[in-house]
Amino acid sequence: EKFKDGLLKTRTNFSTRVNDLVARYRKIDEDFFEELEEILIQADVGFETVMELVEQLKFEVKRKNMQDPKEVQGVISEKLVEIYRGEDSAASDLNIQSEGLTVILFVGVNGVGKTTTIGKLAHQFKSEGKKVLLAAGDTFRAGAIEQLEVWGERAGVDVIKQAAGSDPAAVMYDAIQSAKAKNADILLCDTAGRLQNKVNLMNELEKVKRVIEREVPGAPHEVLLVLDATTGQNAMIQAKTFKEATNVSGIVLTKLDGTAKGGIVLAIRNELHIPVKYVGLGEKMDDLQQFDAEKYVYGLFS
Ligand code: GDP
């Protein structure tokens, strides 16, 4: 239900426009497909994905000799789901160790919802009975540490921090020692989100990662890139930049509740081949869900 509510804007936008389209056309022709392409692109589905989809639709229309535009409506979601079945269906599961410490690193530019996502996930893990710690690795942005502490309090988990301006790698080192001493299951690590200088970003992330790798064999177990769905194609550009700077294992797409262009989820997954693992559907602690492509696509049409 929460998932459906969170998608309300995208769903309304999408189904209204597709319904209107099939109502206006008497037969399925080139113009029909062109308008459909337009609708999909405006919903941020992504150019490549739209082309792939429309090509498959045309093939299907010919094969089944469809005449009525209404028939195409059902095929759209079927084909979209098929496109995503090509990707690994279990890809949205997080790589959580059954024994020992799991370290998850969060990256992304300021304001995308990194701190919020860490807080929400901390809450989820804690309600599963896991012992969770947070590492305040964004020592750069004013207020970042305090903000993480607010979420730590809300979720009832401890935050390991140092003074603002200190070395993030040192914070990580501290946090890992603390996690080991406390026998924690999960360490969620915040990082600074400045993207002005790609070399700086890369260096800082590399340094943080090196400490984690050295102190916990096999870690980080996930590097999650947080992206804001309301920024549309900008989110795609950020994803490409971070993909070059570090090996991102998954994406958290936030603020899906705040956009009518939720097609961005599909574009990211299909064009960057990085699995979308979680989606943010609001500002509250419970407003985070594991991403399910099938549910998502059918949700857009129901
Ligand atoms: P950070 O700078 O990346 O750590 O971003 P924050 O976690 O501080 O989030 C920035 C703003 O986005 C805050 O006002 C959050 O409440 C809001 N936010 C984060 N995730 C979501 C979401 O899924 N939906 C909505 N509507 N707002 C969100």
Coordinates of C-alpha atoms and ligand atoms in Angstrom, one line a residue:
E1 CA 0.0 0.0 0.0
K2 CA 2.7 2.4 1.0
F3 CA 4.5 1.5 -2.3
K4 CA 1.3 2.4 -4.2
D5 CA 0.8 5.7 -2.3
G6 CA 4.4 6.7 -2.9
L7 CA 4.0 6.2 -6.6
L8 CA 0.7 8.1 -6.8
K9 CA 2.1 11.0 -8.7
T10 CA 3.9 8.9 -11.3
R11 CA 1.0 6.5 -11.6
T12 CA -1.5 9.3 -12.1
N13 CA 0.6 11.1 -14.7
F14 CA 1.4 7.9 -16.5
S15 CA -1.9 6.1 -16.6
T16 CA -3.8 9.3 -17.3
R17 CA -1.7 10.0 -20.3
V18 CA -1.7 6.5 -21.6
N19 CA -5.4 6.2 -21.1
D20 CA -5.9 9.4 -23.0
L21 CA -3.7 8.2 -25.8
V22 CA -5.5 4.9 -26.4
A23 CA -8.8 6.7 -26.2
R24 CA -7.8 9.2 -28.9
Y25 CA -6.5 6.7 -31.5
R26 CA -8.7 4.4 -33.6
K27 CA -5.8 2.4 -35.0
I28 CA -2.3 1.7 -34.1
D29 CA 0.0 3.7 -36.4
E30 CA 3.3 5.5 -36.4
D31 CA 1.8 8.6 -34.8
F32 CA 0.5 6.5 -32.0
F33 CA 3.9 5.0 -31.2
E34 CA 5.5 8.5 -31.5
E35 CA 3.1 9.9 -28.9
L36 CA 3.7 6.9 -26.7
E37 CA 7.5 7.4 -26.9
E38 CA 7.0 11.0 -25.9
I39 CA 5.0 10.1 -22.8
L40 CA 7.6 7.6 -21.7
I41 CA 10.5 9.9 -22.3
Q42 CA 8.7 12.7 -20.3
A43 CA 8.3 10.2 -17.5
D44 CA 12.1 9.9 -17.4
V45 CA 12.0 6.3 -18.5
G46 CA 15.2 7.0 -20.5
F47 CA 15.8 7.1 -24.2
E48 CA 17.4 3.7 -24.7
T49 CA 14.8 2.0 -22.6
V50 CA 12.0 3.7 -24.5
M51 CA 13.4 2.7 -27.9
E52 CA 13.9 -0.9 -26.7
L53 CA 10.3 -1.0 -25.4
V54 CA 8.7 0.5 -28.4
E55 CA 10.5 -1.8 -30.8
Q56 CA 9.3 -4.8 -28.8
L57 CA 5.7 -3.3 -28.8
K58 CA 5.8 -2.9 -32.6
F59 CA 6.9 -6.5 -33.0
E60 CA 4.2 -7.7 -30.8
V61 CA 1.5 -5.7 -32.5
K62 CA 2.5 -7.1 -35.8
R63 CA 2.8 -10.7 -34.5
K64 CA -0.6 -10.7 -32.9
N65 CA -2.1 -8.5 -35.6
M66 CA -3.5 -6.1 -33.1
Q67 CA -5.8 -3.3 -34.3
D68 CA -7.2 -1.7 -31.2
P69 CA -4.9 0.7 -29.3
K70 CA -6.5 -0.5 -26.1
E71 CA -4.8 -3.9 -26.6
V72 CA -1.4 -2.3 -26.5
Q73 CA -2.0 -0.9 -23.1
G74 CA -1.6 -4.3 -21.4
V75 CA 1.4 -5.2 -23.5
I76 CA 3.3 -2.1 -22.3
S77 CA 3.7 -3.3 -18.7
E78 CA 4.3 -6.9 -19.8
K79 CA 7.2 -5.8 -22.0
L80 CA 8.6 -3.4 -19.4
V81 CA 8.7 -6.3 -16.9
E82 CA 10.3 -8.5 -19.5
I83 CA 13.1 -5.9 -20.0
Y84 CA 13.8 -6.1 -16.3
R85 CA 13.7 -9.8 -16.0
G86 CA 16.8 -9.8 -18.1
E87 CA 18.5 -8.2 -15.1
D88 CA 19.2 -10.3 -12.0
S89 CA 15.9 -10.7 -10.2
A90 CA 17.5 -11.1 -6.7
A91 CA 19.7 -8.0 -7.4
S92 CA 17.9 -5.8 -4.9
D93 CA 18.9 -8.0 -1.9
L94 CA 21.6 -6.4 0.2
N95 CA 24.8 -8.4 0.8
I96 CA 24.4 -8.9 4.5
Q97 CA 26.9 -11.3 6.2
S98 CA 25.3 -14.0 8.3
E99 CA 28.2 -13.8 10.7
G100 CA 30.5 -11.0 11.7
L101 CA 30.3 -7.3 10.7
T102 CA 28.6 -6.0 7.6
V103 CA 29.9 -2.6 6.4
I104 CA 27.7 -0.5 4.1
L105 CA 29.1 2.7 2.6
F106 CA 26.7 5.4 1.4
V107 CA 27.8 7.8 -1.3
G108 CA 25.9 10.6 -3.1
V109 CA 25.8 14.4 -3.4
N110 CA 24.4 16.7 -0.7
G111 CA 20.7 16.9 -0.3
V112 CA 19.8 13.6 -2.1
G113 CA 18.6 12.0 1.2
K114 CA 21.7 10.1 2.3
T115 CA 21.3 10.8 6.0
T116 CA 17.6 10.1 5.9
T117 CA 18.2 6.8 4.1
I118 CA 20.8 5.7 6.7
G119 CA 18.4 6.5 9.5
K120 CA 15.6 4.5 7.8
L121 CA 17.8 1.5 7.1
A122 CA 19.2 1.6 10.7
H123 CA 15.6 1.4 11.9
Q124 CA 14.8 -1.5 9.6
F125 CA 17.8 -3.5 10.7
K126 CA 17.2 -2.7 14.3
S127 CA 13.6 -4.0 14.1
E128 CA 15.1 -7.2 12.6
G129 CA 17.0 -7.6 15.9
K130 CA 20.4 -6.5 14.5
K131 CA 22.9 -4.4 16.3
V132 CA 23.5 -1.3 14.2
L133 CA 26.1 1.5 14.4
L134 CA 26.4 4.6 12.3
A135 CA 29.6 6.3 11.3
A136 CA 29.5 10.1 10.8
G137 CA 31.9 10.2 7.8
D138 CA 30.6 13.4 6.4
T139 CA 32.8 15.7 8.4
F140 CA 32.7 18.4 5.7
R141 CA 29.2 19.7 5.5
A142 CA 28.0 21.9 8.4
G143 CA 25.4 20.1 10.4
A144 CA 25.9 16.7 8.8
I145 CA 27.1 15.1 12.0
E146 CA 24.3 16.5 14.1
Q147 CA 21.7 15.5 11.5
L148 CA 23.0 11.9 11.6
E149 CA 22.8 12.0 15.4
V150 CA 19.1 13.0 15.2
W151 CA 18.4 10.0 13.0
G152 CA 20.5 7.8 15.3
E153 CA 18.4 8.9 18.2
R154 CA 15.2 8.3 16.3
A155 CA 16.3 4.8 15.3
G156 CA 17.8 4.1 18.7
V157 CA 21.3 3.4 17.4
D158 CA 24.7 4.8 18.4
V159 CA 26.6 7.2 16.2
I160 CA 30.4 7.2 16.1
K161 CA 31.7 10.7 15.3
Q162 CA 34.7 13.0 15.6
A163 CA 34.8 16.8 15.4
A164 CA 33.7 18.6 12.2
G165 CA 36.5 18.9 9.7
S166 CA 38.3 15.8 10.9
D167 CA 39.6 13.1 8.6
P168 CA 36.7 10.8 7.4
A169 CA 39.1 7.9 7.2
A170 CA 39.9 8.3 10.9
V171 CA 36.2 8.4 11.7
M172 CA 35.8 5.1 9.8
Y173 CA 38.7 3.5 11.6
D174 CA 37.2 4.5 15.0
A175 CA 33.8 3.3 14.0
I176 CA 35.1 -0.1 12.9
Q177 CA 37.0 -0.6 16.2
S178 CA 33.9 0.4 18.1
A179 CA 31.7 -1.9 16.0
K180 CA 34.1 -4.8 16.7
A181 CA 34.2 -4.0 20.4
K182 CA 30.4 -3.9 20.6
N183 CA 29.9 -6.9 18.4
A184 CA 27.8 -5.0 16.0
D185 CA 26.2 -6.7 13.0
I186 CA 25.9 -3.7 10.7
L187 CA 27.9 -0.5 10.3
L188 CA 26.3 2.2 8.1
C189 CA 28.8 4.8 7.0
D190 CA 27.9 8.3 5.8
T191 CA 30.4 10.1 3.5
A192 CA 30.8 13.7 2.3
G193 CA 28.9 14.5 -0.9
R194 CA 30.8 17.1 -2.7
L195 CA 31.0 16.6 -6.4
Q196 CA 32.6 19.8 -7.5
N197 CA 35.9 18.1 -7.9
K198 CA 35.9 14.5 -9.1
V199 CA 39.5 13.9 -8.2
N200 CA 38.9 15.0 -4.6
L201 CA 35.8 12.9 -4.4
M202 CA 37.6 9.9 -5.7
N203 CA 40.6 10.3 -3.4
E204 CA 38.4 10.7 -0.3
L205 CA 36.3 7.7 -1.2
E206 CA 39.3 5.6 -2.0
K207 CA 41.0 6.5 1.4
V208 CA 37.8 5.7 3.3
K209 CA 37.4 2.4 1.4
R210 CA 41.0 1.4 2.0
V211 CA 40.6 1.7 5.8
I212 CA 37.4 -0.3 5.7
E213 CA 39.0 -3.0 3.4
R214 CA 42.0 -3.2 5.7
E215 CA 40.1 -3.4 9.0
V216 CA 37.3 -5.7 7.8
P217 CA 38.2 -8.4 5.2
G218 CA 35.6 -8.5 2.4
A219 CA 34.2 -5.1 3.3
P220 CA 32.6 -2.8 2.3
H221 CA 29.9 -5.3 1.5
E222 CA 27.8 -2.7 -0.3
V223 CA 28.5 0.7 -1.7
L224 CA 25.1 2.3 -2.1
L225 CA 24.7 5.4 -4.3
V226 CA 21.8 7.6 -3.1
L227 CA 20.1 9.5 -5.9
D228 CA 17.1 12.0 -5.8
A229 CA 14.4 10.9 -8.2
T230 CA 13.1 14.4 -8.6
T231 CA 16.3 15.5 -10.3
G232 CA 15.6 13.3 -13.3
Q233 CA 18.3 13.1 -15.9
N234 CA 20.7 14.9 -13.4
A235 CA 20.5 11.7 -11.3
M236 CA 21.7 9.8 -14.3
I237 CA 24.7 12.0 -14.7
Q238 CA 25.5 11.7 -11.0
A239 CA 25.3 8.0 -11.3
K240 CA 27.7 7.9 -14.2
T241 CA 30.2 10.1 -12.3
F242 CA 30.1 8.0 -9.1
K243 CA 30.3 4.8 -11.2
E244 CA 33.6 6.2 -12.5
A245 CA 34.9 7.2 -9.1
T246 CA 34.1 4.0 -7.2
N247 CA 32.5 0.6 -7.7
V248 CA 28.9 1.2 -6.8
S249 CA 27.0 -2.0 -5.9
G250 CA 23.5 -0.6 -5.7
I251 CA 21.3 2.5 -5.8
V252 CA 18.8 4.0 -3.4
L253 CA 16.4 6.2 -5.3
T254 CA 14.8 8.7 -2.9
K255 CA 11.8 11.0 -3.1
L256 CA 10.0 8.8 -5.6
D257 CA 6.9 10.2 -3.8
G258 CA 7.7 13.7 -4.9
T259 CA 7.9 13.2 -8.7
A260 CA 5.5 12.3 -11.5
K261 CA 8.5 11.1 -13.4
G262 CA 9.3 7.9 -11.6
G263 CA 10.4 6.3 -14.9
I264 CA 13.9 7.2 -13.8
V265 CA 14.1 4.0 -11.8
L266 CA 13.7 2.0 -15.0
A267 CA 16.3 4.1 -16.9
I268 CA 18.9 3.7 -14.2
R269 CA 18.5 0.0 -13.9
N270 CA 18.3 -0.7 -17.6
E271 CA 21.0 1.8 -18.8
L272 CA 23.6 1.8 -16.1
H273 CA 23.2 -1.9 -15.1
I274 CA 23.4 -1.0 -11.4
P275 CA 20.5 -2.5 -9.5
V276 CA 18.1 -0.2 -7.7
K277 CA 18.0 -1.8 -4.3
Y278 CA 15.8 0.5 -2.3
V279 CA 13.4 3.4 -3.0
G280 CA 12.5 6.3 -0.7
L281 CA 8.8 7.1 -0.6
G282 CA 8.6 9.8 2.0
E283 CA 10.4 11.6 4.9
K284 CA 9.4 9.2 7.7
M285 CA 11.3 6.4 9.2
D286 CA 9.1 3.7 7.5
D287 CA 9.2 5.3 4.1
L288 CA 11.9 3.1 2.6
Q289 CA 11.2 -0.1 0.6
Q290 CA 13.2 -2.7 -1.2
F291 CA 12.8 -2.3 -4.9
D292 CA 10.8 -4.8 -6.8
A293 CA 10.8 -4.2 -10.6
E294 CA 7.7 -6.2 -11.3
K295 CA 5.6 -4.6 -8.5
Y296 CA 6.8 -1.3 -9.6
V297 CA 5.9 -1.6 -13.2
Y298 CA 2.5 -3.1 -12.5
G299 CA 2.0 -0.4 -9.9
L300 CA 2.3 2.2 -12.6
F301 CA -0.7 0.9 -14.4
S302 CA -3.0 -0.3 -11.7
Ligands
GDP1 P1 21.7 14.3 2.5 O1 22.3 15.7 2.4 O2 22.0 13.5 1.3 O3 22.1 13.6 3.8 O4 20.1 14.5 2.5 P2 19.1 14.4 3.8 O5 19.0 13.0 4.3 O6 19.4 15.5 4.7 O7 17.7 14.7 3.0 C1 17.4 16.0 2.3 C2 15.9 16.3 2.4 O8 15.2 15.3 1.6 C3 15.3 16.2 3.7 O9 14.4 17.2 3.9 C4 14.6 14.8 3.8 O10 13.5 14.8 4.7 C5 14.2 14.7 2.4 N1 14.0 13.3 1.9 C6 14.9 12.3 2.0 N2 14.4 11.1 1.5 C7 13.1 11.4 1.1 C8 12.1 10.7 0.4 O11 12.2 9.5 0.1 N3 10.9 11.4 0.1 C9 10.8 12.7 0.4 N4 9.6 13.3 0.1 N5 11.7 13.4 1.0 C10 12.9 12.8 1.3

